[in-house]
PDB file of N, CA and C in Angstrom:
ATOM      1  N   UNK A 161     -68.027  61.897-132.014  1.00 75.00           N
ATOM      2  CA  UNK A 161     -68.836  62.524-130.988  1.00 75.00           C
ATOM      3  C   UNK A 161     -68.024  62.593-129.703  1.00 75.00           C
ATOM      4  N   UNK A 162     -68.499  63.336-129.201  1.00 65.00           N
ATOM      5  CA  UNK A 162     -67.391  63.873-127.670  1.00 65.00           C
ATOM      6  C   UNK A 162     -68.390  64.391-126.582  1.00 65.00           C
ATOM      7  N   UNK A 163     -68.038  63.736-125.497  1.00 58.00           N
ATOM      8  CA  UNK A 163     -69.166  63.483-124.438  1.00 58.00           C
ATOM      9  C   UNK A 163     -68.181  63.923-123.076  1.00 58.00           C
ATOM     10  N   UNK A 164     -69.186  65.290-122.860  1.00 61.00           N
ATOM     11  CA  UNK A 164     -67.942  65.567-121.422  1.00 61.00           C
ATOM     12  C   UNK A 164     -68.922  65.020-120.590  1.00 61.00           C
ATOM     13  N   UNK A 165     -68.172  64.494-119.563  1.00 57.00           N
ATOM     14  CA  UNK A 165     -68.252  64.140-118.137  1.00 57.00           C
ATOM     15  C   UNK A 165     -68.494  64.846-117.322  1.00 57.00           C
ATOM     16  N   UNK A 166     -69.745  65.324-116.566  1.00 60.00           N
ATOM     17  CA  UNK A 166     -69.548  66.281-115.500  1.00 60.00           C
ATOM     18  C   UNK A 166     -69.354  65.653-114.010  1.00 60.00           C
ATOM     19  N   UNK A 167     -68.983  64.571-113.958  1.00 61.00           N
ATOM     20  CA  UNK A 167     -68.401  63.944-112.850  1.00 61.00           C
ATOM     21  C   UNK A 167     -69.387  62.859-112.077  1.00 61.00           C
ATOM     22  N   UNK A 168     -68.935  62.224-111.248  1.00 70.00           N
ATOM     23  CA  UNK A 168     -70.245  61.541-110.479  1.00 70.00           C
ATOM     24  C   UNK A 168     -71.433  62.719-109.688  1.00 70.00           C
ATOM     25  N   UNK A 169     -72.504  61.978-109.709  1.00 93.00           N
ATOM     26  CA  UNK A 169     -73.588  63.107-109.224  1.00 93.00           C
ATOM     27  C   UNK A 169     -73.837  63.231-107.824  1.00 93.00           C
ATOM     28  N   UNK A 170     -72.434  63.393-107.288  1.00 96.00           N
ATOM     29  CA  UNK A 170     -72.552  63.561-105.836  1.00 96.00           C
ATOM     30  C   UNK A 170     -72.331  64.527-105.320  1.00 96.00           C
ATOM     31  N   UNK A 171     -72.461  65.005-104.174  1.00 97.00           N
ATOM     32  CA  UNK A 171     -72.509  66.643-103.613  1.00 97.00           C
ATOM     33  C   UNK A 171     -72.383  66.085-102.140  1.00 97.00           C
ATOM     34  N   UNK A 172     -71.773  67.172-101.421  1.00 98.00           N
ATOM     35  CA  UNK A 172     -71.224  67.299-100.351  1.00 98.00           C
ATOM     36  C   UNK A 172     -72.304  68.212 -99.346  1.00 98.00           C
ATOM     37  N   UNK A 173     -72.752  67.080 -98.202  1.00 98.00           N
ATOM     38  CA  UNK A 173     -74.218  68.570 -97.839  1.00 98.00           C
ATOM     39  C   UNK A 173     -73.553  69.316 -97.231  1.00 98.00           C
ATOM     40  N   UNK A 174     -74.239  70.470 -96.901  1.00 98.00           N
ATOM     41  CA  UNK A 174     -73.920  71.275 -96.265  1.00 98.00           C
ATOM     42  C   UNK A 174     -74.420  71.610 -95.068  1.00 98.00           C
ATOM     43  N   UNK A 175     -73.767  71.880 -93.952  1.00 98.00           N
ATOM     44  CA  UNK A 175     -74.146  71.866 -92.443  1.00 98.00           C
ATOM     45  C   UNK A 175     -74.809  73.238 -91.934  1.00 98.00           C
ATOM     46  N   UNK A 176     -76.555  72.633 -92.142  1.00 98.00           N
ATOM     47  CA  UNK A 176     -77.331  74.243 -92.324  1.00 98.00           C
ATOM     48  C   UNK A 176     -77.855  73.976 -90.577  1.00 98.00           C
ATOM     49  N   UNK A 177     -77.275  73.273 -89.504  1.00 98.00           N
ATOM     50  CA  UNK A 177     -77.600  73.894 -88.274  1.00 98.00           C
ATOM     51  C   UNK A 177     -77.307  75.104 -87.855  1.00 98.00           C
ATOM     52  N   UNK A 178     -78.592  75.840 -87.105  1.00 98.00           N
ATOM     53  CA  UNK A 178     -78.270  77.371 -87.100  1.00 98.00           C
ATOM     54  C   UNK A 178     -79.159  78.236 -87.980  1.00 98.00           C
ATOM     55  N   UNK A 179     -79.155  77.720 -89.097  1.00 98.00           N
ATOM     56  CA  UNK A 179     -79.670  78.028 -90.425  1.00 98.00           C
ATOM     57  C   UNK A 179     -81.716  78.418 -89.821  1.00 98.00           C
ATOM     58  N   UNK A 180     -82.633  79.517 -90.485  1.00 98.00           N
ATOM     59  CA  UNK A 180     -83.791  79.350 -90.528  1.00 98.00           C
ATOM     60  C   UNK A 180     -84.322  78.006 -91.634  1.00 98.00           C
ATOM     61  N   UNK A 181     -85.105  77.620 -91.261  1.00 97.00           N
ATOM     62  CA  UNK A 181     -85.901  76.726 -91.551  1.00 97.00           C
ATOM     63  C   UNK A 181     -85.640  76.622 -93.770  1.00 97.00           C
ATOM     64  N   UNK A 182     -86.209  78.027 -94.033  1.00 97.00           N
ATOM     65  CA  UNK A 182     -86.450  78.441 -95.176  1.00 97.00           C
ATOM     66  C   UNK A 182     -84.860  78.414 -95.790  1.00 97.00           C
ATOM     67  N   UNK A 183     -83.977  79.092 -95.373  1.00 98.00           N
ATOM     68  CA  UNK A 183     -82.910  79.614 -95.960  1.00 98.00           C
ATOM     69  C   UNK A 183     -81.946  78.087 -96.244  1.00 98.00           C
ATOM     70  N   UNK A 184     -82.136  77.362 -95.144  1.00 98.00           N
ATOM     71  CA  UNK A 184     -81.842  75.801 -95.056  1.00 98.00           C
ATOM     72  C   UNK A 184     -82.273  74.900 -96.446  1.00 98.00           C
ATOM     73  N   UNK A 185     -83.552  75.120 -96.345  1.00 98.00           N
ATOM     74  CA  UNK A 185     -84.757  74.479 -97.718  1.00 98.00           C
ATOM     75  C   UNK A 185     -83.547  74.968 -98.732  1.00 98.00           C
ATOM     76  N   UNK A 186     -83.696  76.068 -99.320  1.00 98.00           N
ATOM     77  CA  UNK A 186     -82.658  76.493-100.469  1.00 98.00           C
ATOM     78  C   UNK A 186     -81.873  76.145-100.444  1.00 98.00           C
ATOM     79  N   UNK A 187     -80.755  76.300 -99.508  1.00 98.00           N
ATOM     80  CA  UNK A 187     -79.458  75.666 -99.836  1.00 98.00           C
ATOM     81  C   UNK A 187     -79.308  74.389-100.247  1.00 98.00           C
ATOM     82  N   UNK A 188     -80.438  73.317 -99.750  1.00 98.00           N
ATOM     83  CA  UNK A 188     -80.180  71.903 -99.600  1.00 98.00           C
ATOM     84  C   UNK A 188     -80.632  71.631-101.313  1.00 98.00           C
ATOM     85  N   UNK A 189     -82.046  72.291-101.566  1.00 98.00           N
ATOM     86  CA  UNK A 189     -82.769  72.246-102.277  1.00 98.00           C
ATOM     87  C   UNK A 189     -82.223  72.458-103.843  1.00 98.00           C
ATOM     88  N   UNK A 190     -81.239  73.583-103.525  1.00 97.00           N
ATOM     89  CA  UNK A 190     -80.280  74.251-104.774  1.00 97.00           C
ATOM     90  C   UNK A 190     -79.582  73.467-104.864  1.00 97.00           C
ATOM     91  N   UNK A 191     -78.682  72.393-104.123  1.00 97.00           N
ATOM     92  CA  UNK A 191     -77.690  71.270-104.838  1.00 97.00           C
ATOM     93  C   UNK A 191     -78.079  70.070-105.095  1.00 97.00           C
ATOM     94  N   UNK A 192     -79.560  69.914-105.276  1.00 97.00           N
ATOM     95  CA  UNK A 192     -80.627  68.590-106.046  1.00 97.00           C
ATOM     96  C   UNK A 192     -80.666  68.055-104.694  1.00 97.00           C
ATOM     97  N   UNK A 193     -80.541  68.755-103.792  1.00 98.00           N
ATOM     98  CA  UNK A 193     -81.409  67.337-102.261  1.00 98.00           C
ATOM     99  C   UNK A 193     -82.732  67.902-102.195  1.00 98.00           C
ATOM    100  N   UNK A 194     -83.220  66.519-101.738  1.00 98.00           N
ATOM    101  CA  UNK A 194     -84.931  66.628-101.235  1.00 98.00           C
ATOM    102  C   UNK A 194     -84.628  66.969-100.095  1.00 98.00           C
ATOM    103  N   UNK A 195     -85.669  67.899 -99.294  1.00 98.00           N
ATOM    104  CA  UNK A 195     -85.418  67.993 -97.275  1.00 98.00           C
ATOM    105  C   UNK A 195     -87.389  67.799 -97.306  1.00 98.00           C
ATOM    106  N   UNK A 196     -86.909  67.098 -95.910  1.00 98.00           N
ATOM    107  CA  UNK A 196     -87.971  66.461 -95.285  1.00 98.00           C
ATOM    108  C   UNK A 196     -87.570  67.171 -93.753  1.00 98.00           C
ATOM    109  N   UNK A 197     -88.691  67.575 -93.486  1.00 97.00           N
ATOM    110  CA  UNK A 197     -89.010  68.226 -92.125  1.00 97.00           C
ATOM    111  C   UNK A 197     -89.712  67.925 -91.187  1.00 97.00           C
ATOM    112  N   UNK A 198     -89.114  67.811 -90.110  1.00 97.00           N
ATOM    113  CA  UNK A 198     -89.671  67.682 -88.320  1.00 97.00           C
ATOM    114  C   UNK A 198     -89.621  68.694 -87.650  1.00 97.00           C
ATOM    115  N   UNK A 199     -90.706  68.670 -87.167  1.00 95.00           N
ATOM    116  CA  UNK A 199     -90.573  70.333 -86.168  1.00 95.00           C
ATOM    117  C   UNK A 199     -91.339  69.637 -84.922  1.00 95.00           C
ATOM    118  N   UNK A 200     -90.810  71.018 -84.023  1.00 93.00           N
ATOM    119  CA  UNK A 200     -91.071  70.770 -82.773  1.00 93.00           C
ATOM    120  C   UNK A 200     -91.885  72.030 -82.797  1.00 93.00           C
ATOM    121  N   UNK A 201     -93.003  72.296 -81.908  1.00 89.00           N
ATOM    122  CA  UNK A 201     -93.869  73.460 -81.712  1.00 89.00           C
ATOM    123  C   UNK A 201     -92.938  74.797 -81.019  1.00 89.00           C
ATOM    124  N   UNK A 202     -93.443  75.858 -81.204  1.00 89.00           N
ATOM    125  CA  UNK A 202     -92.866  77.085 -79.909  1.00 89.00           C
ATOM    126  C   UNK A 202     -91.707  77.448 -80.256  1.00 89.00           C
ATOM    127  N   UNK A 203     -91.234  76.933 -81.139  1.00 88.00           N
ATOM    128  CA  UNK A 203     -89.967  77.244 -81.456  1.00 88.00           C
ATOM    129  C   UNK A 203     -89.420  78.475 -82.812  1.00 88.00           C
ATOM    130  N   UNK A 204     -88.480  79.042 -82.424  1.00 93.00           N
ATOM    131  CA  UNK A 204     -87.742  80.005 -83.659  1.00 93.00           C
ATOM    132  C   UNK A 204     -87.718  79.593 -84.738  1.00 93.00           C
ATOM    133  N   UNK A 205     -88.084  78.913 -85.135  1.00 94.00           N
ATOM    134  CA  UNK A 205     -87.667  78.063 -86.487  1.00 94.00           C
ATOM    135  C   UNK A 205     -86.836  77.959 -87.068  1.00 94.00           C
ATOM    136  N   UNK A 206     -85.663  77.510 -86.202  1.00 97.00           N
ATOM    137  CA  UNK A 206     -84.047  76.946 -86.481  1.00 97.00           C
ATOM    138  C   UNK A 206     -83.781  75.490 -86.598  1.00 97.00           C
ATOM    139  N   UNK A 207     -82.888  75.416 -87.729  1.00 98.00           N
ATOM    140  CA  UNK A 207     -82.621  73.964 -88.032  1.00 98.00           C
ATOM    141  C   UNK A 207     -81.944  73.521 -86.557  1.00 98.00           C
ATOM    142  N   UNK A 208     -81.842  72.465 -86.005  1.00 97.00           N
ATOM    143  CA  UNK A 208     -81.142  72.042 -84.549  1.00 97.00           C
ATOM    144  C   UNK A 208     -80.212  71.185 -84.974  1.00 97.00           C
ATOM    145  N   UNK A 209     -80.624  70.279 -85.907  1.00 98.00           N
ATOM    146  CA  UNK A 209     -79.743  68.889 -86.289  1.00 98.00           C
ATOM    147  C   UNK A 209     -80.429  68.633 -87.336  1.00 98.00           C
ATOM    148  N   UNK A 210     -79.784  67.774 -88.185  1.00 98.00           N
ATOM    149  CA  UNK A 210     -80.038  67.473 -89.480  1.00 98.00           C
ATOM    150  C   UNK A 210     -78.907  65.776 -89.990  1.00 98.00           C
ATOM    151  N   UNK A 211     -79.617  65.343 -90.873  1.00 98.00           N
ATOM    152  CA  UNK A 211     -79.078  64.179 -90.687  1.00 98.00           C
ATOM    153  C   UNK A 211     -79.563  63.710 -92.629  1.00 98.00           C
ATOM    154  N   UNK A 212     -78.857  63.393 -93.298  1.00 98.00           N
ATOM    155  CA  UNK A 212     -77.075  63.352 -92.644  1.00 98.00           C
ATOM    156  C   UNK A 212     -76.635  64.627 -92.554  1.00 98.00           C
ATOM    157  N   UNK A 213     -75.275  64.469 -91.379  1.00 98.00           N
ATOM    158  CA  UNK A 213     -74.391  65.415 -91.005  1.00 98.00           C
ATOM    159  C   UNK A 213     -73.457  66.481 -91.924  1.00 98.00           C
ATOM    160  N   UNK A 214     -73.548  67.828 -91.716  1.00 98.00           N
ATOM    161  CA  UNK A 214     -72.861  68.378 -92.622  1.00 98.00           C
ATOM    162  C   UNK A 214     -71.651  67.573 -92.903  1.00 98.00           C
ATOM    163  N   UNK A 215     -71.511  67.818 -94.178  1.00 98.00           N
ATOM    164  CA  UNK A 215     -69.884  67.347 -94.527  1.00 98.00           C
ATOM    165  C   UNK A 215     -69.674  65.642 -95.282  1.00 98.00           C
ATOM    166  N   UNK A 216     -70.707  65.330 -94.873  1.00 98.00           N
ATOM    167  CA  UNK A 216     -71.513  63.837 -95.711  1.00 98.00           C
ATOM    168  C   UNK A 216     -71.382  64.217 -97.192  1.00 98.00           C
ATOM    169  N   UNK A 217     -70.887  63.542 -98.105  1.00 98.00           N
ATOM    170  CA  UNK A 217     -71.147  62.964 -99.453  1.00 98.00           C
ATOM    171  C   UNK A 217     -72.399  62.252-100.019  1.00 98.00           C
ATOM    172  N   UNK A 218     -72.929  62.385-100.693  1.00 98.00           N
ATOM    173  CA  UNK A 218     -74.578  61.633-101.188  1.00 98.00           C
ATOM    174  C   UNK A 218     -74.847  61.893-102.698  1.00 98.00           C
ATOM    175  N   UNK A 219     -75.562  61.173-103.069  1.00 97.00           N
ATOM    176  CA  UNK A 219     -75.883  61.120-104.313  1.00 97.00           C
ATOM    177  C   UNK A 219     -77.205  62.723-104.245  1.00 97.00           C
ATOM    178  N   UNK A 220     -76.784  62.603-105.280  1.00 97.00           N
ATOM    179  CA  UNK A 220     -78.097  64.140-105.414  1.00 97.00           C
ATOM    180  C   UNK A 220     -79.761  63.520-105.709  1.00 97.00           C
ATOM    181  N   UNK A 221     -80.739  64.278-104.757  1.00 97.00           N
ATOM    182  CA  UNK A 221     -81.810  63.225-105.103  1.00 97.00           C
ATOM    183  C   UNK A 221     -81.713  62.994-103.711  1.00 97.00           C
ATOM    184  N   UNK A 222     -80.383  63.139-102.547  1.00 98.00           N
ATOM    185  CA  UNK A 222     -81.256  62.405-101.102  1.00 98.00           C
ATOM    186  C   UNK A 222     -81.908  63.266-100.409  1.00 98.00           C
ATOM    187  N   UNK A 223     -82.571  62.539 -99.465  1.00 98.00           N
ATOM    188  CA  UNK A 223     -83.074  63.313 -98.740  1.00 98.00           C
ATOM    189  C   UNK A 223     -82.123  63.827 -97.581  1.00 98.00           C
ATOM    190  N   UNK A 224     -82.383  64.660 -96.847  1.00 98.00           N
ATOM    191  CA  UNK A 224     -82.276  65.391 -95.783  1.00 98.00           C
ATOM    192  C   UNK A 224     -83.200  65.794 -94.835  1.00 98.00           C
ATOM    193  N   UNK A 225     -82.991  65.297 -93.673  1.00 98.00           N
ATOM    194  CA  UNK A 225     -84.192  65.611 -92.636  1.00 98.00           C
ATOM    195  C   UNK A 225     -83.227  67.225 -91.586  1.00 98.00           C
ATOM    196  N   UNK A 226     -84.309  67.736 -91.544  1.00 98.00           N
ATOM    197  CA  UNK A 226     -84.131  68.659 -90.743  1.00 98.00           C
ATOM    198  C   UNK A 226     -84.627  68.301 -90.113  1.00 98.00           C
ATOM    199  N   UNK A 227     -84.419  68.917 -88.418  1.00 98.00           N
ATOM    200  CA  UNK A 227     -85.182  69.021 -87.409  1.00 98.00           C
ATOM    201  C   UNK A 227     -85.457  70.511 -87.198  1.00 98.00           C
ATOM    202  N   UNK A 228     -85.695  70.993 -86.832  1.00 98.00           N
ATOM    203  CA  UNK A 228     -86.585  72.376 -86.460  1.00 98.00           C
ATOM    204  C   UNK A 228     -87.398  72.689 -85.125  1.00 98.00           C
ATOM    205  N   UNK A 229     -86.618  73.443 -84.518  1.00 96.00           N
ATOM    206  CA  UNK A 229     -87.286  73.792 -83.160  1.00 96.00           C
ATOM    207  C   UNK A 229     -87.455  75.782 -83.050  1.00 96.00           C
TER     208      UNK A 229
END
């Protein structure tokens, strides 16, 4: 029997400040992260900051908080 490896299940996030709210959700959402959301009222509905920081390593499965203003 022969068992490929598709590597450790980690992923690299991606830095969706800038990003709408929605288009953010997908991206994060499409490489197995959960996003959890904070918003601020009155606002465009742009990601502002997000944590962890683009460019972070994580197991797939974390979360991601957006902020949203």
């Amino acid at each position: 029997t022969l068992t490929v490896s598709k590597g450790k299940d980690v992923v690299v996030v991606p830095d969706v400040t800038g990003s709408a709210e929605n288009d953010a959700r997908a991206t994060l959402e499409g490489l197995g992260l959960t996003v959890k959301v904070s918003r601020f009222p009155h606002g465009p509905g742009r990601v502002v900051s997000q944590d962890p920081q683009g460019g972070t390593t994580v197991k797939r499965g974390t979360s991601v908080r957006l902020y949203v203003y």
